[in-house]
PDB file of C-alpha atoms in Angstrom:
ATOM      1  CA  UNK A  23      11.390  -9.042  -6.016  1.00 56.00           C
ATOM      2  CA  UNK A  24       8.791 -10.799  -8.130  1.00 67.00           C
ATOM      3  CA  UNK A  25       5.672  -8.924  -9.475  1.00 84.00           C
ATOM      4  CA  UNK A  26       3.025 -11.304  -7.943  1.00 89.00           C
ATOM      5  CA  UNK A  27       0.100 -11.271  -5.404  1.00 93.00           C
ATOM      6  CA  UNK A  28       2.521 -13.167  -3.332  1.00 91.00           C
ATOM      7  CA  UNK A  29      -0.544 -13.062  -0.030  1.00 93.00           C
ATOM      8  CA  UNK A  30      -3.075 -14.956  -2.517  1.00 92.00           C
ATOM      9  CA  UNK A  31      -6.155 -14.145  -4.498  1.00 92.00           C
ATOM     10  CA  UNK A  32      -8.122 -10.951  -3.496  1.00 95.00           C
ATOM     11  CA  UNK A  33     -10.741 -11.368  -1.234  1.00 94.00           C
ATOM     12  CA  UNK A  34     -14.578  -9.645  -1.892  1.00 93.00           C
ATOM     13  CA  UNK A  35     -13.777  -6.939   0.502  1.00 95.00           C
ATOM     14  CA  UNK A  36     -11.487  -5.635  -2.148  1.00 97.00           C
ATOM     15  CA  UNK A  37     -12.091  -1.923  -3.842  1.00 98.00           C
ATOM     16  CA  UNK A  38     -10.581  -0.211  -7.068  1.00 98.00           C
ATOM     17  CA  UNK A  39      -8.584   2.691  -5.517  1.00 98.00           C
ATOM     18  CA  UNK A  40      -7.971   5.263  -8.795  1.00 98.00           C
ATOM     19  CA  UNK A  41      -6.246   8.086  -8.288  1.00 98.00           C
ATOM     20  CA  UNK A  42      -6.618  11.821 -10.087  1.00 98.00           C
ATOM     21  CA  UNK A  43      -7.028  10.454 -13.471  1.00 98.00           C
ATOM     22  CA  UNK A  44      -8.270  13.814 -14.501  1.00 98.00           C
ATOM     23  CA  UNK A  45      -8.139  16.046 -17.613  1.00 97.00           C
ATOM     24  CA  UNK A  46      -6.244  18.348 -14.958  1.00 97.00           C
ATOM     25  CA  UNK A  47      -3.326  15.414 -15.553  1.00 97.00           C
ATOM     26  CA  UNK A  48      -4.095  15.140 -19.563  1.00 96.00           C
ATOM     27  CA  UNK A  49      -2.680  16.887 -22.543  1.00 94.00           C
ATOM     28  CA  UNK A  50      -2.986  20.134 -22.896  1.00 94.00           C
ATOM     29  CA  UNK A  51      -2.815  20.887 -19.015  1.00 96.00           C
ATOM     30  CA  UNK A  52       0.437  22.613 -17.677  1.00 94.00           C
ATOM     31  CA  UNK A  53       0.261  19.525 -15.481  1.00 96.00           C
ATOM     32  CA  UNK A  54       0.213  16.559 -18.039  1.00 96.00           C
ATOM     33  CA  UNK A  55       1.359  13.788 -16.995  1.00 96.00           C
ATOM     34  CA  UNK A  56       2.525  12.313 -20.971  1.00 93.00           C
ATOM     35  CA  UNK A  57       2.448   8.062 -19.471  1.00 94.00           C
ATOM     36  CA  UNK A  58      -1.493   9.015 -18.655  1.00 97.00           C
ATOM     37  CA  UNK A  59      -2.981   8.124 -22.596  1.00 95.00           C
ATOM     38  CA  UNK A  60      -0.661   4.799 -21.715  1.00 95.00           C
ATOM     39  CA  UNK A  61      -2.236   3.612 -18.881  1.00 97.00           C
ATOM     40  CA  UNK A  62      -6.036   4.489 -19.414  1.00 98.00           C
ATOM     41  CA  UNK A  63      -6.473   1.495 -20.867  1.00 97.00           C
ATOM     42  CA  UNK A  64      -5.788  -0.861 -18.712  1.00 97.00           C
ATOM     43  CA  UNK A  65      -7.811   1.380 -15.839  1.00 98.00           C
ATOM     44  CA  UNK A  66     -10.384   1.683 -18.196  1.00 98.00           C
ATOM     45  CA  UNK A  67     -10.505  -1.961 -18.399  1.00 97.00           C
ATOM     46  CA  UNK A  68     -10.545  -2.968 -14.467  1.00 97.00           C
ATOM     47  CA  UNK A  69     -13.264  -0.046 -14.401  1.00 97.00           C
ATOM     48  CA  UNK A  70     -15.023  -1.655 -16.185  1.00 97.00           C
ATOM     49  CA  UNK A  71     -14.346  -4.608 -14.541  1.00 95.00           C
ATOM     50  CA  UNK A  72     -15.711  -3.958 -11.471  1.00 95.00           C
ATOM     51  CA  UNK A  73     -17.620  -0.285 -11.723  1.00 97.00           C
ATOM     52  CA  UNK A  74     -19.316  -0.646  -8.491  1.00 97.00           C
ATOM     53  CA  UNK A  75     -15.688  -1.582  -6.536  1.00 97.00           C
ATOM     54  CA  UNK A  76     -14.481   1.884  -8.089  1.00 98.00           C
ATOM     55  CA  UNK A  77     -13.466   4.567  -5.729  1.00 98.00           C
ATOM     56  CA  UNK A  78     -12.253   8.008  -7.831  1.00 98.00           C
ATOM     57  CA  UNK A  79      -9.899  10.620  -6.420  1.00 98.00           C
ATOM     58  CA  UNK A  80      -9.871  14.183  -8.162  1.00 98.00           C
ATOM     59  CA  UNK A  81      -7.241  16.545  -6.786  1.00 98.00           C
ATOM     60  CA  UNK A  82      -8.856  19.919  -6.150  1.00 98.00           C
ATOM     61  CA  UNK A  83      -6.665  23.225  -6.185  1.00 98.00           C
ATOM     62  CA  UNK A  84      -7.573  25.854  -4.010  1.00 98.00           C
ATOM     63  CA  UNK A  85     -10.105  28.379  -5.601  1.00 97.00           C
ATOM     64  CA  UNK A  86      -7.441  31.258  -4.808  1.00 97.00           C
ATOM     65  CA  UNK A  87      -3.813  31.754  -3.530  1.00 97.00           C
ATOM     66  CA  UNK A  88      -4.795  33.080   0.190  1.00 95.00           C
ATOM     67  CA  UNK A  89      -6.778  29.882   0.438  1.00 95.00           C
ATOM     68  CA  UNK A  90      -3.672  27.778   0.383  1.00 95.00           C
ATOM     69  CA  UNK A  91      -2.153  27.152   3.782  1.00 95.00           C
ATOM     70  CA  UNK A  92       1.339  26.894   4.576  1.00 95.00           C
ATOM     71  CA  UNK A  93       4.313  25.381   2.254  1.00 96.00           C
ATOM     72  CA  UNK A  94       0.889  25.079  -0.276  1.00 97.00           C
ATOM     73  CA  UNK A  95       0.945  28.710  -1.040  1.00 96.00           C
ATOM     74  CA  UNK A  96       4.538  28.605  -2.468  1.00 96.00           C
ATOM     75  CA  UNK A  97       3.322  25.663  -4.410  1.00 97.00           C
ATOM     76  CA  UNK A  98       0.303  27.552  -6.244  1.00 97.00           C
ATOM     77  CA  UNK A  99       2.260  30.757  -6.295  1.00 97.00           C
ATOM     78  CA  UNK A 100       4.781  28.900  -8.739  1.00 96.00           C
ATOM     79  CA  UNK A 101       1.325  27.479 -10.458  1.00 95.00           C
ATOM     80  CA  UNK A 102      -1.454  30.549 -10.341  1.00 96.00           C
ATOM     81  CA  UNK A 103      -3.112  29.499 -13.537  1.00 96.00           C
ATOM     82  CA  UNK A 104      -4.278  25.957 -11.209  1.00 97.00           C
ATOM     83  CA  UNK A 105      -6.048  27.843  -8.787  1.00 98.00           C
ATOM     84  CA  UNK A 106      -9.512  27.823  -9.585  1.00 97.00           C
ATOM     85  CA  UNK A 107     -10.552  31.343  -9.934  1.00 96.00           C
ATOM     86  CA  UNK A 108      -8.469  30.958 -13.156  1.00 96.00           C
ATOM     87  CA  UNK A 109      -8.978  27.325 -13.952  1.00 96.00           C
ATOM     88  CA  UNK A 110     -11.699  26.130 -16.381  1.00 95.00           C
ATOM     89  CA  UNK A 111     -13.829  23.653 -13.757  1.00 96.00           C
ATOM     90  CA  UNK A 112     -13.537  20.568 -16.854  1.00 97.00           C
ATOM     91  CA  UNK A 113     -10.322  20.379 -16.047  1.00 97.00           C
ATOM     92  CA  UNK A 114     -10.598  18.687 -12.777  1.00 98.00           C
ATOM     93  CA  UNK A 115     -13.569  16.338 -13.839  1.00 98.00           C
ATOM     94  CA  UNK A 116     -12.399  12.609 -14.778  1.00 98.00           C
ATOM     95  CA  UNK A 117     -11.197  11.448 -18.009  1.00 98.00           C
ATOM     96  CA  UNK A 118     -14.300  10.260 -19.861  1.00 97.00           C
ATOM     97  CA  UNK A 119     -13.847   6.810 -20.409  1.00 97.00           C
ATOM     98  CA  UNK A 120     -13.138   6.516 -16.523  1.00 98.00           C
ATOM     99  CA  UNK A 121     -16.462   9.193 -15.813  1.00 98.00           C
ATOM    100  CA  UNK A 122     -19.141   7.187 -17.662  1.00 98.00           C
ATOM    101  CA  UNK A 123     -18.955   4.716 -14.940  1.00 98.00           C
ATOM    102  CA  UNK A 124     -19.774   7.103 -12.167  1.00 98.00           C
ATOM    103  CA  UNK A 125     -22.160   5.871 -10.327  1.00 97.00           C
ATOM    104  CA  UNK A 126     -22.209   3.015  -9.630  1.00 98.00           C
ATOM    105  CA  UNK A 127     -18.063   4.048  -8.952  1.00 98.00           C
ATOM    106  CA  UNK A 128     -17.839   6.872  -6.540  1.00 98.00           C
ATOM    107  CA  UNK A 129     -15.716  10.016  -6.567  1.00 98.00           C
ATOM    108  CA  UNK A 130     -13.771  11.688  -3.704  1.00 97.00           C
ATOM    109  CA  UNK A 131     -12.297  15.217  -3.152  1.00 98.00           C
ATOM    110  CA  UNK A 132      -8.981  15.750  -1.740  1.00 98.00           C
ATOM    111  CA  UNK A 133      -7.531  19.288  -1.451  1.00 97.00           C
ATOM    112  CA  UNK A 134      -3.824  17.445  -1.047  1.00 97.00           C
ATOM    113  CA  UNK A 135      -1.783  14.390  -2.482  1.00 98.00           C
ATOM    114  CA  UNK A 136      -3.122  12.272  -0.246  1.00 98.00           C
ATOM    115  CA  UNK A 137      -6.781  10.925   0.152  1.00 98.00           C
ATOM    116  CA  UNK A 138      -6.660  10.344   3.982  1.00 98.00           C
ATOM    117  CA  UNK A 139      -6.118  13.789   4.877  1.00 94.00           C
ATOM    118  CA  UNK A 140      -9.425  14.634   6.548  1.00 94.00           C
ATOM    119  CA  UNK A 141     -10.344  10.920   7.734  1.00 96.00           C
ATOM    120  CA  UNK A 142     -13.869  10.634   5.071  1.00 96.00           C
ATOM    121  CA  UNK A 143     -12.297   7.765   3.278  1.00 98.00           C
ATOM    122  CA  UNK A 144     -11.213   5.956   5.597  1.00 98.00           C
ATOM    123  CA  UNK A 145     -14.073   6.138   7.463  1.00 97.00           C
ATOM    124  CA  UNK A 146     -16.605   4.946   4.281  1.00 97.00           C
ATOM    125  CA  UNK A 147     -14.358   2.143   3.305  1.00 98.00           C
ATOM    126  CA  UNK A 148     -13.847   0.745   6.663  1.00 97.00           C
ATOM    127  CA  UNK A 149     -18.199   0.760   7.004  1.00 97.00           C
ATOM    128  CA  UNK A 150     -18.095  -0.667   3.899  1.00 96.00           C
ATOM    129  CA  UNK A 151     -15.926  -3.358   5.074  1.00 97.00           C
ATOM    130  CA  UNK A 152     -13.226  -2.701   2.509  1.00 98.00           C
ATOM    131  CA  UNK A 153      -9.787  -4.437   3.565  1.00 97.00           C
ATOM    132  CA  UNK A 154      -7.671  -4.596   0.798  1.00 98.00           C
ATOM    133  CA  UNK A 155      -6.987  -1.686  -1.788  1.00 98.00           C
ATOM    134  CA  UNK A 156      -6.332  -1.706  -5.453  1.00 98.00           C
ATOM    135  CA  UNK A 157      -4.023   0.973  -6.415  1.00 98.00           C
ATOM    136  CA  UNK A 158      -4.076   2.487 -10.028  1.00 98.00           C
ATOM    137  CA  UNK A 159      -3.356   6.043 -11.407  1.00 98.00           C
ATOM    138  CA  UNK A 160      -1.003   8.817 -10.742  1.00 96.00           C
ATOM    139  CA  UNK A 161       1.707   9.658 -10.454  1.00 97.00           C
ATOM    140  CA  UNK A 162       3.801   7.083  -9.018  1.00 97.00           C
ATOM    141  CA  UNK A 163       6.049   9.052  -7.103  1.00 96.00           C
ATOM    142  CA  UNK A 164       3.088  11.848  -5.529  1.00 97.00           C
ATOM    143  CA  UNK A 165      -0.213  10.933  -5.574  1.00 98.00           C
ATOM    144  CA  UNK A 166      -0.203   7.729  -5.673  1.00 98.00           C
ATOM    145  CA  UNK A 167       2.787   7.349  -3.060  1.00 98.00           C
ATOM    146  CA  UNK A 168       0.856   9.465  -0.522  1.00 98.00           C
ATOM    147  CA  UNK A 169      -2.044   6.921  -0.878  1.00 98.00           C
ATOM    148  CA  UNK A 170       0.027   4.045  -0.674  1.00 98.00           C
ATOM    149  CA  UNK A 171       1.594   5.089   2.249  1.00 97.00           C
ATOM    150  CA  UNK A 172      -1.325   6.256   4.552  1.00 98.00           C
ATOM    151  CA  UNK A 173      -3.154   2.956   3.416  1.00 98.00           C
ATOM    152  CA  UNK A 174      -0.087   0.908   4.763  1.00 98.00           C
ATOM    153  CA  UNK A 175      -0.644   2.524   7.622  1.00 97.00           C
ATOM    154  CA  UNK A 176      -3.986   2.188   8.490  1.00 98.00           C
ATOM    155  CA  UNK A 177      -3.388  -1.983   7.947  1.00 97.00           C
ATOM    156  CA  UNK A 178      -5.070  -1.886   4.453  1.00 98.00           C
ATOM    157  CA  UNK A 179      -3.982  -4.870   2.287  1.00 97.00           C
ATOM    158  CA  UNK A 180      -2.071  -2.700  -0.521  1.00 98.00           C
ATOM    159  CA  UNK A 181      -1.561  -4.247  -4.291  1.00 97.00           C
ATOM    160  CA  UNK A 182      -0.534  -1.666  -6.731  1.00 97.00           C
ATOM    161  CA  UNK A 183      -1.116  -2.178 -10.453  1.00 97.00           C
ATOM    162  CA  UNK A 184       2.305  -2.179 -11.958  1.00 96.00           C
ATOM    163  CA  UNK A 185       1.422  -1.573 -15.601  1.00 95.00           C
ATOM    164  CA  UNK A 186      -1.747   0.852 -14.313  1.00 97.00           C
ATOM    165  CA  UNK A 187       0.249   3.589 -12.340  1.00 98.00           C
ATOM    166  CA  UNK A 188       2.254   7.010 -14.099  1.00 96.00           C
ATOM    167  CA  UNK A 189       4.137   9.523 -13.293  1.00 95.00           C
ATOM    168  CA  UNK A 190       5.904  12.378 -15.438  1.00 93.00           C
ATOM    169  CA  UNK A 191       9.199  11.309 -14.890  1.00 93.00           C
ATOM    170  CA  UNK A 192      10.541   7.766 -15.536  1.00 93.00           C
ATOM    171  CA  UNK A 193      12.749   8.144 -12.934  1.00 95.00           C
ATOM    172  CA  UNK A 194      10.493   8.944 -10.299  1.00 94.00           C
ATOM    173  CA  UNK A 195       8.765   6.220 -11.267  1.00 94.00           C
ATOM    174  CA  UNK A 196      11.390   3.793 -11.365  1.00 93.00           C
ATOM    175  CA  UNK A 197      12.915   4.844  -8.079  1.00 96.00           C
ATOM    176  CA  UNK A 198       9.030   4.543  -6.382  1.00 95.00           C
ATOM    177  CA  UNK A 199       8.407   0.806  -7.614  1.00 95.00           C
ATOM    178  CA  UNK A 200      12.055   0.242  -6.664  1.00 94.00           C
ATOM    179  CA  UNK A 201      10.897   1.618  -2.913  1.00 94.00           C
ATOM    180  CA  UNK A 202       7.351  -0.387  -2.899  1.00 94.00           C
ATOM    181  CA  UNK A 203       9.092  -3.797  -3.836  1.00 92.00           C
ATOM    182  CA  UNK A 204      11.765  -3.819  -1.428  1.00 92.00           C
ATOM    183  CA  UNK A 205      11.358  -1.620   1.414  1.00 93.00           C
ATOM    184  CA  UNK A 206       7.257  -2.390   1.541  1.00 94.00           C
ATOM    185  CA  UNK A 207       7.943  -6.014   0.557  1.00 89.00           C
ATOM    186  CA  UNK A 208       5.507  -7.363   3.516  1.00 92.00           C
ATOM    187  CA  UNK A 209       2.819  -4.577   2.646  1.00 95.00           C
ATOM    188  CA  UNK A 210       2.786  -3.636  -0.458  1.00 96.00           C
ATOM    189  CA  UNK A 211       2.075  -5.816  -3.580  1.00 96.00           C
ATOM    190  CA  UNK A 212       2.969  -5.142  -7.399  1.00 96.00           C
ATOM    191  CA  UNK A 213       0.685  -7.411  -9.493  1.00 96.00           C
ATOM    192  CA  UNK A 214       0.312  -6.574 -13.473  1.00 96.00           C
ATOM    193  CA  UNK A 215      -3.317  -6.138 -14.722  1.00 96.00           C
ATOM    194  CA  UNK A 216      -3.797  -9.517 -15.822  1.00 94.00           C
ATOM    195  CA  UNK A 217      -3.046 -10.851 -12.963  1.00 94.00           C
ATOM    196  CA  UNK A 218      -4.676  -9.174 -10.662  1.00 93.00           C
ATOM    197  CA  UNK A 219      -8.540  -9.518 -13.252  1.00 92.00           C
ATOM    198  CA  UNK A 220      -7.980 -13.122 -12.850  1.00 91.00           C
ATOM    199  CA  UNK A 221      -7.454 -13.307  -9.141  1.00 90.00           C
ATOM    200  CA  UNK A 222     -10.424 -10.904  -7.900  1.00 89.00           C
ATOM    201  CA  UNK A 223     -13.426 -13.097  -8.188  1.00 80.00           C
ATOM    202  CA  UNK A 224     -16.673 -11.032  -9.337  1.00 76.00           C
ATOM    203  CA  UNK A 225     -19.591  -9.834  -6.708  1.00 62.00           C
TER     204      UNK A 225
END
């Protein structure tokens, strides 16, 4: 499948959709994600691009294990030293060269891999008129997979950055560009960075 914006240039409803690029996902965290220092970059770059078309997610753990519901609190017992009763809070801020553009970009908090959980971000982007979605950040084959997929199916036009998304495996992250490009042909895009600059048209 070709790496293109195959459904034309992006239209001005369109809005930077980064996900968890947090210290939380840097060196040094028990979560690192190693392809993160790779990427900033080029998220740095559409950033700032188009600051004030930048939406921010930051994965929040819960502040303590009882707070975790369900499947959640096997998840956090495996990882107690995430919760944040333990955790130093500047681990879940942005990384700086992505935070110095907040405002005019905006944050949101999600408590779960995906961003649509509790309906606030769907709600802001559809009064903000938003109908197509740039996808950038991590990881491929989580974060950034739940996003993809709940956007898909609220009708969002989806285009994923191809050389702006990580994960901590490079199989996972094979294996999820393999799914978007083939199986999500007719709603889901793959464009590379320079591409996708060149076809959103500023204001």
């Amino acid at each position: 499948m070709q790496e293109t914006l195959r459904f034309g240039p992006l239209p001005p409803e369109t809005l930077h959709l980064c996900i968890d690029m947090q210290k939380l996902f840097a060196a040094g965290s028990p979560w690192a994600v190693p392809w993160i220092e790779r990427i900033l970059p080029g998220v740095a770059a559409l950033v700032a691009a188009r600051p004030e078309r930048t939406l921010f997610t930051r994965f929040i753990p819960p502040i303590r294990l009882k707070a975790a519901p369900g499947a959640w609190a096997r998840y956090y017992a495996e990882w107690p030293e995430m919760l944040r009763e333990r955790l130093d809070s500047q681990w879940l801020e942005l990384l700086p060269e992505l935070a110095r553009h907040v405002p005019p970009a905006r944050v949101v908090d999600k408590p779960v891999y995906s961003p649509w959980h509790d309906g606030r971000l769907n709600h802001f982007l559809r009064g903000a008129g938003i109908s197509t979605l740039v996808v950038t950040g991590g990881e491929t084959d989580v974060c950034v997979l739940a996003t993809v997929m709940g956007a898909v199916d609220l009708g969002y036009r989806v285009v994923l950055v191809s050389d702006a998304v990580c994960s901590s495996t490079d199989m996972g992250h094979d294996a999820a560009m393999t799914l978007y490009r083939t199986r999500f042909s007719q709603q889901i895009e793959t464009a590379p960075l320079a591409e996708l600059l060149d076809a959103w048209p500023a204001g």
